[in-house]
Coordinates of C-alpha atoms and ligand atoms in Angstrom, one line a residue:
M1 CA 29.1 15.8 -48.9
T2 CA 28.1 17.9 -45.4
T3 CA 29.9 16.9 -42.4
P4 CA 27.6 15.2 -39.8
P5 CA 26.7 17.8 -36.8
S6 CA 29.0 16.6 -33.5
V7 CA 26.5 16.0 -30.4
T8 CA 26.2 14.9 -27.3
I9 CA 23.5 12.5 -26.2
L10 CA 22.0 13.1 -23.3
W11 CA 19.7 9.5 -23.2
F12 CA 17.0 9.3 -20.8
R13 CA 16.1 5.9 -19.0
N14 CA 13.9 6.6 -15.6
D15 CA 14.9 10.2 -15.3
L16 CA 12.1 11.7 -17.1
R17 CA 12.3 15.3 -16.1
I18 CA 14.3 18.5 -16.8
H19 CA 14.0 20.0 -13.3
D20 CA 17.4 18.7 -11.0
N21 CA 18.7 16.0 -13.9
E22 CA 22.7 16.1 -13.4
A23 CA 22.9 14.0 -16.3
L24 CA 21.3 16.8 -18.2
S25 CA 23.3 19.9 -16.1
R26 CA 26.4 17.9 -17.1
A27 CA 25.7 16.9 -20.9
I28 CA 25.0 20.6 -21.3
Q29 CA 28.3 21.6 -20.3
F30 CA 30.3 19.2 -22.2
S31 CA 28.3 20.2 -25.1
E32 CA 29.8 23.7 -24.6
K33 CA 33.0 22.4 -23.9
N34 CA 33.1 20.3 -27.5
K35 CA 31.3 22.3 -29.4
S36 CA 28.6 20.1 -30.2
K37 CA 25.2 20.3 -30.4
L38 CA 22.7 18.1 -27.5
L39 CA 21.0 15.4 -28.5
P40 CA 18.1 14.4 -26.2
L41 CA 17.1 10.7 -26.7
Y42 CA 14.6 8.4 -25.3
V43 CA 14.4 4.6 -26.8
F44 CA 11.5 2.4 -26.2
D45 CA 13.8 -0.6 -25.6
D46 CA 12.1 -3.6 -26.7
R47 CA 13.1 -6.2 -24.1
Q48 CA 11.1 -4.0 -21.6
F49 CA 7.9 -5.2 -23.6
T50 CA 8.4 -8.9 -24.0
T51 CA 7.5 -11.4 -21.7
S52 CA 8.6 -12.3 -18.0
R53 CA 11.1 -15.2 -17.1
V54 CA 9.1 -17.3 -14.6
G55 CA 5.6 -16.4 -15.6
N56 CA 5.6 -15.6 -18.7
F57 CA 3.7 -12.1 -18.4
I58 CA 3.6 -9.3 -20.5
R59 CA 7.0 -7.0 -18.6
S60 CA 5.2 -3.8 -19.3
G61 CA 1.3 -4.6 -19.3
P62 CA -1.2 -1.7 -21.4
I63 CA -1.7 0.7 -18.1
R64 CA 1.9 0.8 -17.3
T65 CA 2.8 1.4 -20.5
K66 CA 0.0 4.0 -21.2
F67 CA 1.9 5.9 -18.1
L68 CA 5.4 5.8 -19.7
I69 CA 4.1 6.5 -23.1
E70 CA 2.9 9.7 -21.3
S71 CA 5.6 10.5 -19.3
V72 CA 8.1 10.8 -22.3
E73 CA 5.5 13.1 -24.8
D74 CA 5.4 15.3 -21.7
L75 CA 9.4 15.3 -21.1
R76 CA 9.5 16.0 -25.2
N77 CA 6.7 18.9 -25.1
N78 CA 9.0 20.3 -21.9
F79 CA 11.8 20.1 -24.2
K80 CA 10.4 22.5 -27.4
K81 CA 8.8 24.8 -24.5
I82 CA 13.2 25.6 -24.0
G83 CA 13.7 25.6 -27.3
S84 CA 15.2 21.7 -27.9
N85 CA 13.3 18.7 -28.8
L86 CA 13.7 14.7 -27.7
M87 CA 14.3 12.2 -30.2
I88 CA 12.2 9.1 -29.7
K89 CA 12.8 5.8 -30.9
Q90 CA 11.8 2.2 -30.5
G91 CA 14.0 -0.9 -30.4
R92 CA 17.5 -1.4 -28.5
P93 CA 19.7 1.7 -27.3
E94 CA 22.6 0.0 -28.3
T95 CA 21.2 -0.6 -31.9
I96 CA 19.5 3.3 -32.2
I97 CA 22.6 5.0 -31.1
G98 CA 25.2 2.2 -33.4
N99 CA 22.7 3.4 -36.6
L100 CA 23.1 7.3 -35.4
K101 CA 26.4 7.2 -36.1
S102 CA 25.5 7.9 -40.4
Q103 CA 23.1 10.5 -39.5
V104 CA 25.7 12.2 -36.5
D105 CA 29.3 12.7 -34.8
I106 CA 28.4 11.5 -30.9
K107 CA 30.8 13.1 -28.7
G108 CA 29.5 11.6 -25.8
I109 CA 27.0 10.5 -24.0
F110 CA 25.5 11.2 -20.7
A111 CA 23.0 9.2 -18.9
Q112 CA 21.3 8.0 -15.6
Q113 CA 23.1 5.1 -13.6
E114 CA 21.0 2.4 -13.4
V115 CA 21.2 -1.0 -11.0
G116 CA 19.5 -4.0 -12.7
S117 CA 21.4 -6.5 -14.3
E118 CA 20.1 -6.1 -17.6
E119 CA 20.4 -2.0 -17.7
L120 CA 24.1 -3.1 -16.7
N121 CA 24.6 -5.2 -19.7
V122 CA 22.7 -2.1 -21.8
D123 CA 25.2 0.3 -20.6
R124 CA 28.3 -1.9 -21.9
A125 CA 27.0 -2.2 -25.1
V126 CA 26.2 1.5 -25.6
K127 CA 29.6 2.5 -23.9
K128 CA 31.1 0.9 -26.9
K129 CA 29.9 3.4 -29.4
T130 CA 31.1 6.3 -28.3
P131 CA 34.2 7.6 -26.6
H132 CA 32.9 9.7 -23.9
F133 CA 30.2 7.5 -21.8
E134 CA 28.9 9.5 -18.6
L135 CA 26.6 7.8 -16.2
V136 CA 25.5 9.8 -13.4
W137 CA 23.8 8.5 -9.6
M138 CA 20.4 10.1 -9.5
H139 CA 17.3 8.3 -8.8
T140 CA 17.6 8.0 -4.7
L141 CA 17.1 10.9 -2.1
L142 CA 21.1 10.3 -0.7
H143 CA 23.6 10.5 -3.3
P144 CA 26.3 7.7 -2.6
Q145 CA 29.1 9.8 -2.0
D146 CA 27.1 11.5 1.0
L147 CA 26.3 8.4 2.9
H148 CA 29.1 9.1 5.7
N149 CA 29.2 5.8 7.7
V150 CA 27.7 4.0 5.2
D151 CA 29.6 1.9 2.3
P152 CA 27.5 1.8 -0.7
D153 CA 28.7 -1.0 -1.6
N154 CA 28.4 -2.5 1.0
V155 CA 25.1 -1.5 2.7
P156 CA 24.0 -2.9 6.0
G157 CA 21.4 -5.8 5.8
I158 CA 19.0 -4.6 7.7
F159 CA 17.2 -1.2 6.8
T160 CA 17.0 0.3 10.3
S161 CA 21.2 0.2 11.0
F162 CA 21.3 1.6 7.3
R163 CA 19.2 4.6 8.0
R164 CA 20.6 5.0 11.9
K165 CA 23.9 5.5 10.3
V166 CA 22.8 7.5 7.7
E167 CA 20.9 9.8 10.3
T168 CA 23.8 10.7 11.7
N169 CA 24.9 13.0 9.3
F170 CA 21.9 13.1 7.0
Q171 CA 22.9 15.7 3.8
V172 CA 20.6 15.8 0.6
R173 CA 22.1 17.7 -2.1
P174 CA 20.0 20.4 -3.1
P175 CA 18.1 20.5 -6.7
I176 CA 19.8 21.7 -9.6
D177 CA 17.9 24.4 -11.3
S178 CA 15.9 23.5 -14.7
P179 CA 17.7 25.1 -18.4
T180 CA 15.4 27.5 -19.5
D181 CA 16.8 28.1 -23.2
L182 CA 18.4 25.1 -24.6
S183 CA 18.0 26.8 -28.6
N184 CA 21.6 27.4 -28.8
T185 CA 22.8 24.3 -28.2
S186 CA 19.8 22.4 -29.9
L187 CA 19.9 20.7 -32.9
Q188 CA 17.8 23.0 -35.6
N189 CA 15.9 22.5 -38.7
L190 CA 15.7 18.9 -38.9
G191 CA 12.1 17.2 -39.8
E192 CA 9.7 15.6 -37.9
E193 CA 11.4 12.1 -39.1
F194 CA 14.5 12.6 -37.7
W195 CA 13.1 13.3 -34.0
G196 CA 10.9 10.0 -34.2
Q197 CA 7.0 9.7 -33.3
L198 CA 5.5 8.9 -30.1
P199 CA 4.3 5.4 -30.4
S200 CA 1.4 4.0 -29.0
V201 CA 0.4 0.9 -26.4
Q202 CA -0.2 -1.1 -29.4
D203 CA 2.8 -0.2 -31.0
L204 CA 4.8 -1.2 -27.9
I205 CA 2.6 -4.4 -26.9
H206 CA 0.5 -5.2 -29.4
E207 CA -2.7 -5.0 -26.8
E208 CA -5.1 -2.7 -26.9
E209 CA -5.4 0.4 -24.5
Q210 CA -6.9 -0.6 -21.3
R211 CA -9.3 1.9 -20.0
V212 CA -8.3 2.7 -16.8
D213 CA -11.2 1.5 -14.2
T214 CA -13.5 4.8 -12.9
R215 CA -12.9 3.5 -9.3
K216 CA -9.3 4.6 -9.5
V217 CA -7.8 6.0 -6.5
L218 CA -6.1 9.4 -8.3
D219 CA -6.0 10.2 -12.0
C220 CA -2.6 9.2 -12.6
K221 CA -1.4 10.9 -15.9
G222 CA 2.4 10.7 -16.6
G223 CA 4.7 13.0 -16.8
E224 CA 7.3 15.7 -14.8
T225 CA 3.8 18.5 -15.7
E226 CA 1.4 16.3 -13.8
A227 CA 4.0 15.3 -10.8
L228 CA 4.8 18.6 -10.1
K229 CA 0.7 19.3 -9.7
R230 CA 0.6 16.2 -7.9
V231 CA 3.2 17.8 -5.0
D232 CA 1.5 21.0 -4.9
S233 CA -1.8 19.2 -4.5
Y234 CA -0.7 16.8 -1.9
I235 CA 1.8 18.8 0.1
W236 CA 0.1 22.2 -0.5
K237 CA -3.2 22.5 -1.1
S238 CA -4.8 19.7 0.7
N239 CA -2.2 20.1 3.6
A240 CA -2.2 16.0 3.9
L241 CA 1.8 15.9 4.2
G242 CA 0.9 17.1 7.9
T243 CA -1.6 14.2 8.8
Y244 CA 0.5 11.4 6.4
K245 CA 1.6 8.9 9.6
E246 CA -2.0 8.6 10.6
T247 CA -3.5 7.9 6.8
R248 CA -0.4 6.1 5.2
D249 CA -1.9 2.6 5.8
I250 CA -5.4 3.5 4.3
M251 CA -6.3 2.0 1.2
I252 CA -8.8 4.5 -0.5
G253 CA -8.9 7.6 -0.9
E254 CA -6.3 10.2 -2.8
N255 CA -4.6 11.8 -0.2
S256 CA -4.4 9.0 2.5
S257 CA -0.3 8.8 0.9
S258 CA 1.1 10.8 -1.2
K259 CA 0.7 8.6 -4.8
F260 CA 4.3 10.6 -5.9
S261 CA 5.6 6.7 -6.5
P262 CA 4.2 6.7 -10.2
W263 CA 6.5 9.4 -11.0
L264 CA 9.4 9.0 -8.8
S265 CA 9.9 5.3 -10.4
L266 CA 10.7 7.3 -13.9
G267 CA 12.2 9.6 -12.4
C268 CA 9.0 12.4 -13.7
I269 CA 10.2 14.1 -9.9
S270 CA 13.1 13.9 -8.1
P271 CA 13.3 13.0 -4.3
R272 CA 15.2 15.7 -3.9
L273 CA 13.1 18.2 -5.2
L274 CA 10.4 16.4 -2.9
Y275 CA 12.8 16.9 -0.1
K276 CA 13.1 20.4 -0.3
Q277 CA 9.2 21.0 -0.6
I278 CA 8.8 18.5 2.7
K279 CA 11.5 21.3 4.5
E280 CA 10.2 24.1 3.4
Y281 CA 6.4 22.7 4.6
E282 CA 8.3 21.9 7.8
K283 CA 9.1 25.9 8.2
K284 CA 5.9 27.2 7.0
V285 CA 3.2 24.9 8.2
K286 CA 4.6 22.4 10.6
A287 CA 7.3 19.4 11.5
N288 CA 5.9 16.8 13.1
E289 CA 6.0 13.2 13.4
S290 CA 4.2 13.0 9.8
T291 CA 7.0 14.9 8.3
Y292 CA 9.7 13.3 9.3
W293 CA 8.1 10.0 8.3
M294 CA 7.4 11.0 4.4
V295 CA 11.7 11.4 4.3
F296 CA 11.4 7.9 6.3
E297 CA 9.5 6.2 3.5
L298 CA 11.8 7.6 1.1
L299 CA 15.0 6.2 2.6
W300 CA 13.1 2.8 2.3
R301 CA 13.5 3.5 -1.2
D302 CA 17.0 4.3 -1.2
Y303 CA 17.7 2.0 0.8
F304 CA 16.6 -0.6 -1.7
R305 CA 18.3 1.0 -4.1
F306 CA 21.2 0.6 -2.8
W307 CA 20.9 -2.7 -1.2
G308 CA 19.7 -4.1 -4.6
S309 CA 22.3 -2.9 -6.3
N310 CA 24.1 -4.9 -3.8
I311 CA 23.0 -8.2 -4.3
G312 CA 22.9 -8.0 -8.0
D313 CA 20.9 -11.3 -9.4
N314 CA 20.2 -12.5 -6.1
M315 CA 17.4 -10.0 -6.4
F316 CA 15.3 -12.3 -8.8
K317 CA 16.2 -16.2 -7.3
V318 CA 13.8 -17.8 -5.5
S319 CA 16.0 -18.0 -2.4
G320 CA 17.1 -14.3 -2.3
V321 CA 19.2 -13.8 0.2
R322 CA 18.2 -16.5 2.4
K323 CA 20.6 -19.2 4.1
Y324 CA 18.5 -21.7 5.1
N325 CA 20.0 -23.5 8.0
N326 CA 18.7 -24.9 11.4
K327 CA 16.6 -21.4 11.5
Y328 CA 15.1 -20.9 7.9
E329 CA 13.4 -24.1 6.4
K330 CA 13.9 -24.4 2.6
P331 CA 10.6 -24.0 1.5
T332 CA 9.0 -25.3 -0.9
W333 CA 7.3 -23.2 -3.9
S334 CA 4.1 -24.4 -5.7
R335 CA 3.9 -22.9 -9.2
N336 CA 0.4 -23.7 -9.6
E337 CA -1.5 -22.3 -12.5
S338 CA -4.6 -22.3 -11.4
D339 CA -4.2 -21.2 -8.3
L340 CA -1.8 -18.1 -9.6
K341 CA -5.2 -17.4 -11.7
T342 CA -7.3 -17.3 -8.3
W343 CA -5.2 -14.8 -7.1
I344 CA -5.0 -12.5 -10.1
R345 CA -8.5 -12.6 -10.7
G346 CA -9.2 -11.8 -6.8
E347 CA -10.9 -15.0 -6.0
T348 CA -9.3 -16.1 -3.3
G349 CA -12.3 -16.5 -0.8
Y350 CA -10.4 -13.5 1.5
P351 CA -11.8 -10.1 0.6
V352 CA -9.0 -7.9 1.8
V353 CA -6.6 -9.8 -0.8
D354 CA -9.3 -10.0 -3.4
A355 CA -10.3 -6.4 -3.3
N356 CA -6.6 -5.3 -3.9
M357 CA -6.0 -7.9 -6.4
R358 CA -8.9 -6.3 -8.4
E359 CA -7.6 -2.7 -8.1
I360 CA -4.3 -3.6 -9.5
A361 CA -5.7 -5.8 -12.5
L362 CA -8.1 -2.5 -13.2
T363 CA -6.2 0.6 -12.5
G364 CA -2.3 -0.1 -12.1
W365 CA -2.6 1.0 -8.7
M366 CA -2.3 -1.0 -4.8
S367 CA -1.8 0.9 -1.7
N368 CA 1.5 -0.2 0.2
R369 CA -1.0 -1.9 2.7
G370 CA -2.4 -4.2 0.0
R371 CA 0.7 -4.7 -1.7
Q372 CA 2.2 -6.4 1.5
I373 CA -1.3 -8.7 2.8
V374 CA -1.1 -9.7 -1.2
A375 CA 2.3 -10.6 -1.4
S376 CA 2.1 -12.1 2.3
F377 CA -0.9 -14.3 0.9
L378 CA 1.0 -15.4 -2.1
A379 CA 4.3 -16.7 -0.9
K380 CA 3.6 -17.2 3.0
I381 CA -0.3 -18.8 3.2
M382 CA -0.6 -20.0 -1.0
K383 CA 3.7 -21.0 -0.6
M384 CA 3.6 -20.1 -4.4
D385 CA 7.3 -18.8 -5.9
W386 CA 6.8 -15.2 -5.2
R387 CA 8.9 -14.4 -8.1
L388 CA 4.9 -15.1 -10.3
G389 CA 3.6 -12.2 -7.8
A390 CA 7.0 -9.8 -8.6
E391 CA 6.5 -10.5 -12.0
Y392 CA 2.8 -10.2 -12.0
F393 CA 3.3 -6.5 -10.6
E394 CA 6.3 -5.5 -12.7
S395 CA 3.5 -6.1 -15.4
Q396 CA 0.7 -4.3 -14.0
L397 CA 2.1 -1.7 -11.1
I398 CA 2.4 2.2 -12.8
D399 CA 4.8 3.0 -10.8
Y400 CA 7.1 -0.4 -11.4
D401 CA 10.3 0.4 -9.7
V402 CA 13.3 -2.3 -10.0
T403 CA 14.5 -2.3 -6.5
S404 CA 11.3 -1.1 -4.6
N405 CA 9.5 -3.7 -6.2
W406 CA 11.7 -7.0 -6.2
C407 CA 13.4 -6.0 -2.9
N408 CA 9.9 -5.4 -1.2
W409 CA 8.4 -8.9 -2.5
M410 CA 11.4 -10.6 -0.6
Y411 CA 11.0 -8.9 2.4
Q412 CA 7.3 -10.4 2.4
A413 CA 8.4 -13.6 0.7
G414 CA 10.8 -14.0 3.8
V415 CA 14.1 -14.6 1.7
G416 CA 15.3 -10.9 2.3
N417 CA 16.9 -10.1 5.2
D418 CA 14.0 -8.9 7.3
P419 CA 14.6 -10.2 11.0
R420 CA 10.6 -10.6 11.7
D421 CA 9.7 -12.8 8.6
R422 CA 6.0 -11.9 9.2
V423 CA 3.2 -13.0 7.9
F424 CA 0.0 -10.7 7.6
N425 CA -3.3 -12.4 8.6
P426 CA -5.9 -11.5 5.8
I427 CA -8.8 -11.3 8.4
K428 CA -6.5 -9.2 11.3
Q429 CA -5.4 -7.0 8.5
A430 CA -8.9 -6.5 7.2
R431 CA -10.1 -5.6 10.9
D432 CA -7.8 -3.4 11.3
Y433 CA -7.4 -1.7 7.6
D434 CA -10.8 -1.4 6.5
P435 CA -13.1 -2.3 9.8
H436 CA -16.2 -1.0 8.0
G437 CA -15.3 -2.7 4.8
E438 CA -15.4 0.5 2.9
Y439 CA -12.3 -0.5 1.1
I440 CA -13.7 -4.1 0.2
K441 CA -17.1 -3.4 -0.8
K442 CA -16.1 -0.4 -3.3
W443 CA -13.7 -3.4 -5.4
L444 CA -16.2 -6.5 -4.6
P445 CA -19.6 -5.6 -5.3
E446 CA -20.9 -9.3 -4.9
L447 CA -20.4 -8.3 -1.2
K448 CA -22.1 -4.9 -0.8
N449 CA -24.5 -6.9 1.5
V450 CA -22.4 -8.2 3.6
P451 CA -22.9 -7.4 7.7
E452 CA -19.6 -5.4 8.8
D453 CA -19.2 -8.6 11.3
C454 CA -18.6 -10.7 8.6
I455 CA -17.0 -8.7 5.8
A456 CA -13.0 -9.9 6.5
C457 CA -14.6 -13.2 6.5
P458 CA -17.6 -14.1 4.5
W459 CA -17.9 -17.7 4.7
K460 CA -18.8 -17.5 8.7
M461 CA -22.0 -16.0 7.8
S462 CA -25.0 -18.5 8.5
E463 CA -27.3 -19.7 5.5
Q464 CA -29.7 -18.0 6.7
Q465 CA -27.4 -14.2 6.4
Q466 CA -26.0 -15.3 2.6
R467 CA -29.6 -15.6 1.2
A468 CA -30.4 -12.3 3.1
S469 CA -27.1 -10.6 1.6
H470 CA -27.5 -12.3 -2.0
C471 CA -24.0 -13.4 -1.4
V472 CA -23.8 -17.4 -1.2
I473 CA -20.7 -18.6 -0.5
G474 CA -19.5 -21.0 -3.3
D475 CA -21.9 -19.0 -5.7
D476 CA -21.6 -15.2 -5.6
Y477 CA -18.4 -15.4 -3.8
P478 CA -15.8 -18.1 -3.7
K479 CA -15.2 -20.0 -0.6
P480 CA -11.2 -19.6 0.4
I481 CA -8.3 -20.9 -1.2
A482 CA -6.7 -21.6 1.9
F483 CA -6.7 -22.2 5.9
V484 CA -5.5 -19.3 7.8
P485 CA -6.6 -19.1 11.7
E486 CA -8.7 -16.6 13.2
P487 CA -6.0 -13.6 14.3
N488 CA -5.0 -14.3 17.6
K489 CA -4.5 -18.0 16.8
M490 CA -2.0 -17.4 13.9
A491 CA 0.5 -19.8 14.4
K492 CA 4.2 -18.5 15.1
R493 CA 6.6 -19.6 12.4
K494 CA 7.0 -23.7 12.9
P495 CA 10.2 -24.2 15.4
P496 CA 13.0 -24.9 12.9
K497 CA 13.4 -28.7 11.8
S498 CA 17.0 -29.9 11.9
K499 CA 18.3 -31.5 9.2
Ligands
FAD501 C1 5.3 -6.4 -2.7 C2 5.4 -4.9 -3.1 C3 5.8 -4.5 -3.9 C4 5.9 -3.1 -4.3 N1 6.3 -2.4 -5.3 C5 6.9 -0.9 -5.6 C6 7.2 -0.9 -6.6 O1 7.2 -1.7 -7.8 N2 7.6 0.2 -6.7 C7 7.5 1.4 -6.0 O2 7.7 2.6 -6.2 N3 7.1 0.7 -4.5 C8 6.7 -0.6 -4.2 N4 6.8 -0.7 -3.2 C9 6.7 0.0 -2.3 C10 5.3 1.0 -1.9 O3 4.4 -0.2 -1.3 C11 4.9 1.9 -2.7 O4 6.2 2.6 -2.7 C12 4.5 2.9 -2.1 O5 2.6 1.8 -2.0 C13 3.7 4.1 -3.0 O6 2.2 4.9 -2.5 P1 2.4 6.6 -2.6 O7 3.5 7.0 -3.2 O8 1.7 6.6 -1.4 O9 3.5 5.9 -1.2 P2 4.0 6.7 0.2 O10 3.3 6.3 1.5 O11 3.3 8.3 0.0 O12 5.8 6.9 0.8 C14 6.1 8.1 -0.1 C15 7.2 7.6 -1.0 O13 8.3 6.3 -0.2 C16 8.5 5.2 -0.9 N5 8.2 4.8 -0.7 C17 7.3 4.2 0.6 N6 7.0 2.8 1.4 C18 8.1 2.0 0.2 C19 8.7 1.0 0.7 N7 8.1 0.1 1.4 N8 9.7 0.6 -0.3 C20 10.3 1.3 -0.7 N9 9.9 2.9 -1.3 C21 8.8 3.1 -0.3 C22 7.7 5.7 -2.2 O14 8.8 6.1 -3.1 C23 6.9 6.8 -1.9 O15 6.3 6.9 -3.3 C24 6.1 -2.2 -3.1 C25 5.6 -2.9 -1.7 C26 5.5 -4.0 -1.8 C27 4.8 -4.6 0.1

């Protein structure tokens, strides 16, 4: 009987890259020290492809699932280029790793540290399978040990306090170089069966692949290779970084914002590599408010990762971290299915909401401005359980990220710590951010002849205008589902009721 090979498993999660991957470099060191071979592993975890708790959505819809598959495929190809391979399995990581014990002698397991409660449960189960289990913090720009004035286990409840504190001594670790040759530390001469096959969308979610609508804002293919191309294109080729602050709120156009998020979420690109490129751009081209603002936004991402890990499962509760008292009245959240469908289908009668909802359904993408508008609309105007929206986003968004999604939703729903607790008026938002209706008309062709001054609120067209524009409200386009006051008359938050 041959002795099974000793291996160090590098278990990939949302860190699907070879560059700046500290778990990878630590696993390589460990495997050399323990004379074991490196076994990179990715598991498509069944639990990620079931249905959501409140709204029963498929947790990872076809577009998001495809982006993930592409990212894993690219990772395998990149490992092959440096003399290694990636084992790809489907099931539960703890079971797959347990079963591997009959084929290999596991000396240690390395992985990226995650923060969601589900992931932490999986960690506990995987830990039992090995004498050495190391989790490495990698998802953020700032390492928890470099936060200086901030306790990572107790970050301030307000972003600005966090940002001001970390900016007083801002230190970003340099990215770690990519390994160039892993052939010495790789398992060789094992058949394709050992390494496993890449699943299809159908294999994972039992649904057909969905073709992304040709009106998509950007051709987004998953994987580190595409991520690095996007960085080059956005920062260097198009020079768009230099005007980011002015353009970031435009809902249309490939370079209005960076579109880095899909790759950041799966870890196909490291935020530290981005930071290094931003600093190089500042030296070689220009440093301005836009370059600062890109880092500012990356700090939001960091903040939500730290804060989200501090608040734990409150992130998924309808009341979030909100304590109801005289100042904040407890809302009654609706879960009306037909209203929810109206929002999802983009049939609310508010064009800026509907255009954004059609975009996300057909492409897996929505701009930050759009997300704020539709989330505020669902939670504050339709007064629906905001978790239905968060779960729908989870299913659809190619950039779904647990803390960025759920914490942003909490903010919009007024159950986070946002002291302002704003409501986004969809009429004002459309007028401010899509003044000529270009974005709206792109996604709602039924409104293509509506005059510019009515595009934010087409129900205001006279009967004659409706006939002339072939858009009869109630027939060709829905009547508004809820009342929203004219922007300048937007009601302030109701004064608190005493209980
Ligand atoms: C309701 C709601 C849900 C959201 N869900 C997600 C999500 O699941 N995944 C996700 O990555 N972002 C989410 N965001 C944040 C934000 O909308 C996206 O990060 C951004 O639109 C991505 O586009 P971009 O890469 O072009 O961003 P840019 O404007 O170019 O910003 C650069 C990067 O900064 C980070 N960033 C920017 N804004 C935010 C923010 N508000 N919160 C956290 N990080 C931010 C992102 O990583 C982004 O890629 C959500 C926002 C809202 C309001």
